[in-house]
Short mmCIF file of C-alpha atoms and ligand atoms in Angstrom, two decimals:
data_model
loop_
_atom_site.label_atom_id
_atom_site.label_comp_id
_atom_site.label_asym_id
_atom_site.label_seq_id
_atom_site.Cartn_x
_atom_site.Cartn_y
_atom_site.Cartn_z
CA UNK S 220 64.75 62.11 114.15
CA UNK S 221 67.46 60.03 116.04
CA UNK S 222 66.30 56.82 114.48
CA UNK S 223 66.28 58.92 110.81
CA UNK S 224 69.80 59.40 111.55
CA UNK S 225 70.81 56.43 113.03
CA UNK S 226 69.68 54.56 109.75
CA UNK S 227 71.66 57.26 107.55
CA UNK S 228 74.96 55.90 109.51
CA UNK S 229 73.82 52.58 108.91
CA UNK S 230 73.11 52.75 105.20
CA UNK S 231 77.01 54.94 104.84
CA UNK S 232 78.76 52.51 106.92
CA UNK S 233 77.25 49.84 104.65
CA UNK S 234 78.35 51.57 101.17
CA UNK S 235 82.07 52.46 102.98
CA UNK S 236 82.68 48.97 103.72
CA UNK S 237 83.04 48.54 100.30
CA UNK S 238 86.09 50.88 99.96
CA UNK S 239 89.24 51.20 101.16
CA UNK S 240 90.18 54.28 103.23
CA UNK S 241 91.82 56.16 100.52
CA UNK S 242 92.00 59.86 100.43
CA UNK S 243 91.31 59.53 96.67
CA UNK S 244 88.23 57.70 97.41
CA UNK S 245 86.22 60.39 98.36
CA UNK S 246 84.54 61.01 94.91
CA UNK S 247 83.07 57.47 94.20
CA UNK S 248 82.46 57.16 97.67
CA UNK S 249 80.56 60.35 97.80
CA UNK S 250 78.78 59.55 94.69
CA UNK S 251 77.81 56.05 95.71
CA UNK S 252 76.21 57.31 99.29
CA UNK S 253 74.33 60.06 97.13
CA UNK S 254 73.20 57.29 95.03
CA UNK S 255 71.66 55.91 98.07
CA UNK S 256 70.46 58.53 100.18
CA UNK S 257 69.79 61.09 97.64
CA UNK S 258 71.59 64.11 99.28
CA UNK S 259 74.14 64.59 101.70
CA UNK S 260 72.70 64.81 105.74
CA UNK S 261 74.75 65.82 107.86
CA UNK S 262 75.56 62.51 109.63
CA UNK S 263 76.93 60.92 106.17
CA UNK S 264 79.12 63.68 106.04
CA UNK S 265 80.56 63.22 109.21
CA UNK S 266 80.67 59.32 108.91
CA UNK S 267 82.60 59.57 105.86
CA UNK S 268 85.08 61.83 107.23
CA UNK S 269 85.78 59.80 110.27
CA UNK S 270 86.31 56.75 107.77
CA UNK S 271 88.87 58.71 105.56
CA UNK S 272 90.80 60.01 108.65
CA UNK S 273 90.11 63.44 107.12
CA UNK S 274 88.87 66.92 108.60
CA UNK S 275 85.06 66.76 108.50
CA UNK S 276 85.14 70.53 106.73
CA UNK S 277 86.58 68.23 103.43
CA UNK S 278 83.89 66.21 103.11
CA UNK S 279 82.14 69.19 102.83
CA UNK S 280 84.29 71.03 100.66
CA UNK S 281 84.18 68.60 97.90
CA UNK S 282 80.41 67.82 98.50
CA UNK S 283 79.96 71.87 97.85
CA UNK S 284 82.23 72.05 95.32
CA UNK S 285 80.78 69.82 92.46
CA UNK S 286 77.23 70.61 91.28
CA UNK S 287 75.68 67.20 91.11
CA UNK S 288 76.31 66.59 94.90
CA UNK S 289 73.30 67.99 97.12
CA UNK S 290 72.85 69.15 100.66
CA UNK S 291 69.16 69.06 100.57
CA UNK S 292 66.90 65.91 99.61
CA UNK S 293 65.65 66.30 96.02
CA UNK S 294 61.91 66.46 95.01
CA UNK S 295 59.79 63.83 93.11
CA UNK S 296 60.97 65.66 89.67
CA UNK S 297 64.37 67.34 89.13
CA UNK S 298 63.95 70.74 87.17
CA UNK S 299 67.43 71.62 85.68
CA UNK S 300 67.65 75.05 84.12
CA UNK S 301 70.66 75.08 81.53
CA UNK S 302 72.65 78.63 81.84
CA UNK S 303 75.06 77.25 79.43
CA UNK S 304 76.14 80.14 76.90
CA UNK S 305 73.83 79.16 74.30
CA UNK S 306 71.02 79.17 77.03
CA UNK S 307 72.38 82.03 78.43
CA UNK S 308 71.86 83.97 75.36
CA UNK S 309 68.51 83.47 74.82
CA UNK S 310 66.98 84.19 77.95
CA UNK S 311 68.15 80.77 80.29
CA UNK S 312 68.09 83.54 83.10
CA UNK S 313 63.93 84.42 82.41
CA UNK S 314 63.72 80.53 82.18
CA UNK S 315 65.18 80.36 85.52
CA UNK S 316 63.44 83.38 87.42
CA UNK S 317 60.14 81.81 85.98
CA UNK S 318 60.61 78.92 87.44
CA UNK S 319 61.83 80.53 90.82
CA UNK S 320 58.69 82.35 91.17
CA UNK S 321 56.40 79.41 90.19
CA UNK S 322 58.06 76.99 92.76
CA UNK S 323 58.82 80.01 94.92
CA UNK S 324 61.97 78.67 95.66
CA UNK S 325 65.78 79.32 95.04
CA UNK S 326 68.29 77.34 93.16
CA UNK S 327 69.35 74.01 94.72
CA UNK S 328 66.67 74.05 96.96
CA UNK S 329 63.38 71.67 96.94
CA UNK S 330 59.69 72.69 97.24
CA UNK S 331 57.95 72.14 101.19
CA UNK S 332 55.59 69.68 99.15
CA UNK S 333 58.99 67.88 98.08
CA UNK S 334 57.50 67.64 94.81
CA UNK S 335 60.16 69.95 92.75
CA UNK S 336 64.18 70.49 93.53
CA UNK S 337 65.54 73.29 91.29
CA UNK S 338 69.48 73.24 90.12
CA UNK S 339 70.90 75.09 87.07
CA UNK S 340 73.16 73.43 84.47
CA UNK S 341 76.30 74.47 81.86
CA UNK S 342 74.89 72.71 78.92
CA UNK S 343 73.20 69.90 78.48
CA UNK S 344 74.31 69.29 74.85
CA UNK S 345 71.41 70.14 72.91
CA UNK S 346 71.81 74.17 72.29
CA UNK S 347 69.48 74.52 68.82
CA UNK S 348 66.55 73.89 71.37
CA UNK S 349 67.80 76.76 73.60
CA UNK S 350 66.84 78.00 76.19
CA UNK S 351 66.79 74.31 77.41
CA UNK S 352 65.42 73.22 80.94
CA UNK S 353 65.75 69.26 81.62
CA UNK S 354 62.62 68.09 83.52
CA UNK S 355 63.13 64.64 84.72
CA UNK S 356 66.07 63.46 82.64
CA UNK S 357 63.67 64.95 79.72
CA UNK S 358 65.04 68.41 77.98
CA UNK S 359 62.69 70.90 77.38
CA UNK S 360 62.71 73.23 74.41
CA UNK S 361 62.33 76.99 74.14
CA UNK S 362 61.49 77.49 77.49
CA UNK S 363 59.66 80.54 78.58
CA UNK S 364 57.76 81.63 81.17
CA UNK S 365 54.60 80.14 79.75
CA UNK S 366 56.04 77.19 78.86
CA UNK S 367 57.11 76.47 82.73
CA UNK S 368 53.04 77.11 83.18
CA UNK S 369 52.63 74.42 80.84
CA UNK S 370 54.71 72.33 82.20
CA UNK S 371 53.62 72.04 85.78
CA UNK S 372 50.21 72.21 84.55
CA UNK S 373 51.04 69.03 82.94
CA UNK S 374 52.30 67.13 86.10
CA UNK S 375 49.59 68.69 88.02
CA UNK S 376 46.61 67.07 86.05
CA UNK S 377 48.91 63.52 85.74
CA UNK S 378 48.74 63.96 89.91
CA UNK S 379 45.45 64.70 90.01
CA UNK S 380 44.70 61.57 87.66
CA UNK S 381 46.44 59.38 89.76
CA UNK S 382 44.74 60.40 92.97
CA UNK S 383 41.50 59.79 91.17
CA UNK S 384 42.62 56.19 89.67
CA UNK S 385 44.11 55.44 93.02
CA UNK S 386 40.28 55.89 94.80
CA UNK E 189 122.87 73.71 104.30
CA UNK E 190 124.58 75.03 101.41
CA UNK E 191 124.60 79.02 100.73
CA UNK E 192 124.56 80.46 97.40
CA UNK E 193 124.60 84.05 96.77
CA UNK E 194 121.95 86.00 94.16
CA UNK E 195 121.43 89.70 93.29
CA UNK E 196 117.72 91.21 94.31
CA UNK E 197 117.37 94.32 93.39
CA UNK E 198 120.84 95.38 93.09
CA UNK E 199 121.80 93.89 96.30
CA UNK E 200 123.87 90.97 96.46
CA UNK E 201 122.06 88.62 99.26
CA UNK E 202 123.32 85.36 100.18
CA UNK E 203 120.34 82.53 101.23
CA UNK E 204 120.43 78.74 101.48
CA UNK E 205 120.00 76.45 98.79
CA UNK E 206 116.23 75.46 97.89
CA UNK E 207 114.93 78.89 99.66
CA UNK E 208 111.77 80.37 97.74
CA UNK E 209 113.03 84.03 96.80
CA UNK E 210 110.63 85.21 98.73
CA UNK E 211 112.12 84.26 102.35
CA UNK E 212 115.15 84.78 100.67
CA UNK E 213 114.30 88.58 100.02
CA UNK E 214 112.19 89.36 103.12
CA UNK E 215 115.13 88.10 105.32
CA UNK E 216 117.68 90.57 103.75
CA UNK E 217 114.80 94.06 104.03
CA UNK E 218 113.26 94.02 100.59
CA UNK E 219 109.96 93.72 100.67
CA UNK E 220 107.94 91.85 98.22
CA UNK E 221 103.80 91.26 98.59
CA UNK E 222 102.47 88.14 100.05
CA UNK E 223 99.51 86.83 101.63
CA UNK E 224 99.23 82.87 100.83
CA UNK E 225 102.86 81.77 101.43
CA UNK E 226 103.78 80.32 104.94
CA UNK E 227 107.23 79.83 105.70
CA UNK E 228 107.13 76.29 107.83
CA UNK E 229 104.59 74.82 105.17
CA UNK E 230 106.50 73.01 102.25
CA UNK E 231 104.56 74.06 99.42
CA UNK E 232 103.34 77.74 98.71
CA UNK E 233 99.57 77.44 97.40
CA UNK E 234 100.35 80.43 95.24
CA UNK E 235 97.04 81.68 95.45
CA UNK E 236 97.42 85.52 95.96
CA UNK E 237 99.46 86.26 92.81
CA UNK E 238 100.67 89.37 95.02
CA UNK E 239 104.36 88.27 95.31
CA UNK E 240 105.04 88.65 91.56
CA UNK E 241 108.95 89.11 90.26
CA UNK E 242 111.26 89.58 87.85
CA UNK E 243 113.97 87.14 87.12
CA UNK E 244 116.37 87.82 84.49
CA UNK E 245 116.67 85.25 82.08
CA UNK E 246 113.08 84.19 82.15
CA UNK E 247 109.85 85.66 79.91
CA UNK E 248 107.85 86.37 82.36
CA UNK E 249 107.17 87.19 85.64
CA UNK E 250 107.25 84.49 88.17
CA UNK E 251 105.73 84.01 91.88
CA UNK E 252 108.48 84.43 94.59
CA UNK E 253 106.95 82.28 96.42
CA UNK E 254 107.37 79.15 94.68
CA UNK E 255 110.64 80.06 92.94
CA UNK E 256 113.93 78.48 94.18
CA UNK E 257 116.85 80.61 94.46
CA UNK E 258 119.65 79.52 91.97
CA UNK E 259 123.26 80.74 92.41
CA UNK E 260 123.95 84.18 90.35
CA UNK E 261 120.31 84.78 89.80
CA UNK E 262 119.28 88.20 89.63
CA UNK E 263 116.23 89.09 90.71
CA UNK E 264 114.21 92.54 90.03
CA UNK E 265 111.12 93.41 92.63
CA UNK E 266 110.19 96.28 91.05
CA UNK E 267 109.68 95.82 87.50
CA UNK E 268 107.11 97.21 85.71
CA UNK E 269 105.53 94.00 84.94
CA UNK E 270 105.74 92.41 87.50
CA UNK E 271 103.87 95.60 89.64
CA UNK E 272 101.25 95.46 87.26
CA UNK E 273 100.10 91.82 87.92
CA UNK E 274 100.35 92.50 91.77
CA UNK E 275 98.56 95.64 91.14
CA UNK E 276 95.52 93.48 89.47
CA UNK E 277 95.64 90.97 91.90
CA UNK E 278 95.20 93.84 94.62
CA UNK E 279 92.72 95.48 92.90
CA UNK E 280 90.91 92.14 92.09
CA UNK E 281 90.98 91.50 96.23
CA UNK E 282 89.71 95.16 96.86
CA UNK E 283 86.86 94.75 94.69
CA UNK E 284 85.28 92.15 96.76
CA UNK E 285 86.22 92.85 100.02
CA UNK E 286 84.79 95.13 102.70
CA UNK E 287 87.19 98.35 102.90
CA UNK E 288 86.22 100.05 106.31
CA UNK E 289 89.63 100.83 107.81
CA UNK E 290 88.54 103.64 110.32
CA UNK E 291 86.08 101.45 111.79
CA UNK E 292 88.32 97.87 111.11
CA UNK E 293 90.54 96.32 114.64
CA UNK E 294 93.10 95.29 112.30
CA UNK E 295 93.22 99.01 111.37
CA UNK E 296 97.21 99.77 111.20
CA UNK E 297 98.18 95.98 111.19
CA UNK E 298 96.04 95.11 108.25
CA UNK E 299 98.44 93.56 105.47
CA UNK E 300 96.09 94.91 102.65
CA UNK E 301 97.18 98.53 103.73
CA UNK E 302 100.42 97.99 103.64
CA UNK E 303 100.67 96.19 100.44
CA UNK E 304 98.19 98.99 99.16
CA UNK E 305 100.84 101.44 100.03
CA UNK E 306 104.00 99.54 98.82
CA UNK E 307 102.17 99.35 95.45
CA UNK E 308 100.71 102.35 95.11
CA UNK E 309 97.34 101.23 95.23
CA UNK E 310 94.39 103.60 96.63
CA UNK E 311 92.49 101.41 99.43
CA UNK E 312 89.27 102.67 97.83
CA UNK E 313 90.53 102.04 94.40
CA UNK E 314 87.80 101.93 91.21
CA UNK E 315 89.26 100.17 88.97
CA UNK E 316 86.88 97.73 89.00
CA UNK E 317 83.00 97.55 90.04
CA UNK E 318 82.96 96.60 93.70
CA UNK E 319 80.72 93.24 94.07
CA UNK E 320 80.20 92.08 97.69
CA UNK E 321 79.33 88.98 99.39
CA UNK E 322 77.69 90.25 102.09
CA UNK E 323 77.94 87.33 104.40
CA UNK E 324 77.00 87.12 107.90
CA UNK E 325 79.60 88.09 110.30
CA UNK E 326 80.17 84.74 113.17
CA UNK E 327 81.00 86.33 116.40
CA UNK E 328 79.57 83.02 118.21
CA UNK E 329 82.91 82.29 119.92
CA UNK E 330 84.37 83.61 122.85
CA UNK E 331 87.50 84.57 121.84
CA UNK E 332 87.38 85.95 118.62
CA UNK E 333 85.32 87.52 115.54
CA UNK E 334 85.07 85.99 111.98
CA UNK E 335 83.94 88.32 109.09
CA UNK E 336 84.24 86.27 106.15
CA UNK E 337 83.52 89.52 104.02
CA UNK E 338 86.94 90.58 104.74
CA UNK E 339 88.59 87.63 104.13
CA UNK E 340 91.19 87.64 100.90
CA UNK E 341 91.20 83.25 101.02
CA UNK E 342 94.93 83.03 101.68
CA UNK E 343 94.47 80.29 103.67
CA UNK E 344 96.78 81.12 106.55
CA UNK E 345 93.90 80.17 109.11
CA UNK E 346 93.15 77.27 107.44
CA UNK E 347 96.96 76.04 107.29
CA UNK E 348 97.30 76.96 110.90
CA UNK E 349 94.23 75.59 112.11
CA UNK E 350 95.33 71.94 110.25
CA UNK E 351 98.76 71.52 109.72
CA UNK E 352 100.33 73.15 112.64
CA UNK E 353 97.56 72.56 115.76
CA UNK E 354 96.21 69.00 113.67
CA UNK E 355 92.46 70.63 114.46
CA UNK E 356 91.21 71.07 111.27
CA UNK E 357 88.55 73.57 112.04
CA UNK E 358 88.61 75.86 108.96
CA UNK E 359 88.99 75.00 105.37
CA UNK E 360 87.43 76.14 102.22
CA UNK E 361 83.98 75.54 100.92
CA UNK E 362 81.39 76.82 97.99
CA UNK E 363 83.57 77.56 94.71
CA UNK E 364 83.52 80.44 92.53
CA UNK E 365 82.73 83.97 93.70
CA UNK E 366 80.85 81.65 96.93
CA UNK E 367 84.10 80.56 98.11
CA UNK E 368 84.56 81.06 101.26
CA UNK E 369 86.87 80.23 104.82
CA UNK E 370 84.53 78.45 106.87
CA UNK E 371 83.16 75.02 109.34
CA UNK E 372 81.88 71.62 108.20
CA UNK E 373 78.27 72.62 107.33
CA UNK E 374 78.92 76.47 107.46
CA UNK E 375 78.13 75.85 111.22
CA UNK E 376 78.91 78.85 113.77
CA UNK E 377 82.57 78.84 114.95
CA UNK E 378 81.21 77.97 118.82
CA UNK E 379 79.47 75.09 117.44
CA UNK E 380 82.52 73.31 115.94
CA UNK E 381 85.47 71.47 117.71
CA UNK E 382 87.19 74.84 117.44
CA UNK E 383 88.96 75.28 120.93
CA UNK E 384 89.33 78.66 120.91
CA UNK E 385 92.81 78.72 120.73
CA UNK E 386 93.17 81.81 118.71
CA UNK E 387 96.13 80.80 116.59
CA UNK E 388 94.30 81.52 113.40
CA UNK E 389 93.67 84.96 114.33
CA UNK E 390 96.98 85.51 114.81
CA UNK E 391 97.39 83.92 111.51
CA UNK E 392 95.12 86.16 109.48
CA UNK E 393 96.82 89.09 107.39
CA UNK E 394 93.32 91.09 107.64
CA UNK E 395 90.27 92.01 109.56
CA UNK E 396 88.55 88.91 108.92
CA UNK E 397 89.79 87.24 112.11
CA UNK E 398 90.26 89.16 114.96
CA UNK E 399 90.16 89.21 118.93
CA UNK E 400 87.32 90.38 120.59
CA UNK E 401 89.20 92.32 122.81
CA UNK E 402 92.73 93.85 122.87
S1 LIG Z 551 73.85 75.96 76.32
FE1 LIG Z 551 72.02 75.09 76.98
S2 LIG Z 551 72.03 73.25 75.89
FE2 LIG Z 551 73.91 74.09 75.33
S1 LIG Z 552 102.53 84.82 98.30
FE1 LIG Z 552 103.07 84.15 96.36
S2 LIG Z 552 101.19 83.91 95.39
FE2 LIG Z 552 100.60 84.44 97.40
#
């Protein structure tokens, strides 16, 4: 655990030395470490704070603030249910329980087996396909609750496949 | 400084140039609303939308806590539309706060009840649904008690806490209907470098910061 952290201080001191200690910094500086690291531990936080000369509660401000900054490490895939009014008129909400219950977990959290991290989006652009969930980079069409089945069903078998070509 | 003189409310008040109307009417007995505005910080955040006024000569009402006073400017407290934006804004607060007075320590020096009652508010007003937070109440340090579920997010604490004592403690985190007063990581109060000082309970217009004992 100590060592874990030690190296997140290493790798933010590394990406800070590349800016100057600017206030308006934050953002790219933020988005760089998250770049690195994934999510936001608590130790990045604080090292970024002390770099800025700002009140470590800032950091944190911003980081909870925007919605593509995490506080927990993401999974293998990204699920991204879209509640975005087109979404949210046909059913982005059932979209989103479904997909609650079948990773049993919450928004913006990731699964124990780190395979899944959950978020929800305002639109991703593509509202004719509605309701839309972006797995892996990769929108989804007309997702229902059978559909999600489907879908993990999907990277399931590709998982098991691997394990077997990996024998 | 120079003084100018205005009118508010009938009353001709004398204040020094660059004043916000709001000190400006507060230091001559009329009473407007206000929860966000501090009077040694520079700017007002204007957050409350409680301190709403009437200034003839403009279309609509303005804040009175960012306006300057101007020489000859009449200002009217009680207009009708100006009350019914405060009223909103009160009702707006209400909604989503915790309304317990009878079992509430800031019961009788809460600023919410007496804003209630200069604007003719009920406390347990229904004008709109009441949605709660429901967030854990902190009572991890010594001194005092933080129930964010009471908290209106004027900011006074925060200010306090950062500008005045250069701590920086408190500030605001989450966004939307999740915002919320609170630590770097949402951490409990004792677990900060909060040092108990107790300036931003004295500092908080509600029952969302107060002493453990009196
Ligand atoms: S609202 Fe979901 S894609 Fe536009
Ligand atoms: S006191 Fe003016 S908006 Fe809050």
């Amino acid at each position: 655990m100590i060592e874990e952290q030690a190296k997140v201080k290493q790798q933010t001191r590394r990406i800070l030395n590349r800016f100057g200690r600017k206030r308006e910094n934050l953002i790219p500086i933020l988005q760089k470490v998250q770049g690195k690291l994934g999510y936001f531990p608590r130790e990045a936080m604080l090292e970024i704070a002390e770099f800025l000369d700002m009140p470590e509660i800032d950091v944190y401000s911003v980081v909870t603030f925007y919605n593509q900054f995490r506080l927990i490490p993401p999974g293998k895939h990204s699920v991204r249910v879209c509640l975005g009014t087109a979404c949210h008129m046909k059913g982005g909400y059932i979209a989103l329980d479904a997909w609650k219950r079948r990773l049993d977990i919450d928004r913006g959290q990731t699964t124990l087996d780190r395979e899944f991290d959950l978020e929800t989006v305002a639109c991703v652009g593509c509202c004719v396909m509605a309701p839309v969930t972006v797995v892996d980079d990769k929108p989804q069409a007309k997702v229902e609750p059978t559909k999600v089945d489907g879908i993990l069903l999907s990277f399931k078998l590709e998982k098991e496949r691997q394990g077997e070509e990996s024998r | 400084m120079k003084t100018i003189s205005l009118t508010i409310d009938g009353k001709k008040v004398t204040a020094s140039e660059g004043e916000k109307v709001l000190w400006a009417a507060l230091d001559n007995g009329i009473y407007i609303p206000n929860l966000c505005a501090l009077r040694d910080a520079s700017e007002s955040p204007a957050a409350c939308c409680l301190c709403f006024v009437e200034v003839e000569g403009k279309s609509q009402p303005v804040t009175a806590c960012t306006e300057r006073v101007e020489q000859g400017m009449v200002v009217n407290t009680r207009s009708p539309g100006a009350l019914r934006l405060a009223r909103t804004a009160l009702e707006l607060l209400l909604a989503s706060n915790v309304v317990d007075c009878a079992h509430c320590p800031a019961n009788g020096s809460c600023e919410l009840q007496k804003i209630a009652h200069h604007l003719g508010v009920k406390l347990k007003t229904r004008r709109f649904r009441k949605l709660l937070r429901e967030l854990p109440v902190d009572s991890s340090s010594p001194v005092f008690i933080y129930d964010p579920n009471k908290c209106v997010l004027c900011g006074r604490c925060v200010w306090v806490c950062r500008e005045r004592l250069g701590i920086g403690v408190l500030g605001f985190a989450h966004r939307g209907f999740e915002r919320l007063v609170t630590t770097f990581a949402d951490e409990p109060i004792a677990e900060s470098r909060c040092r108990e000082c107790g300036e931003c309970v004295v500092a908080c217009p509600t029952g969302a910061l107060t002493f453990k004992e009196q």
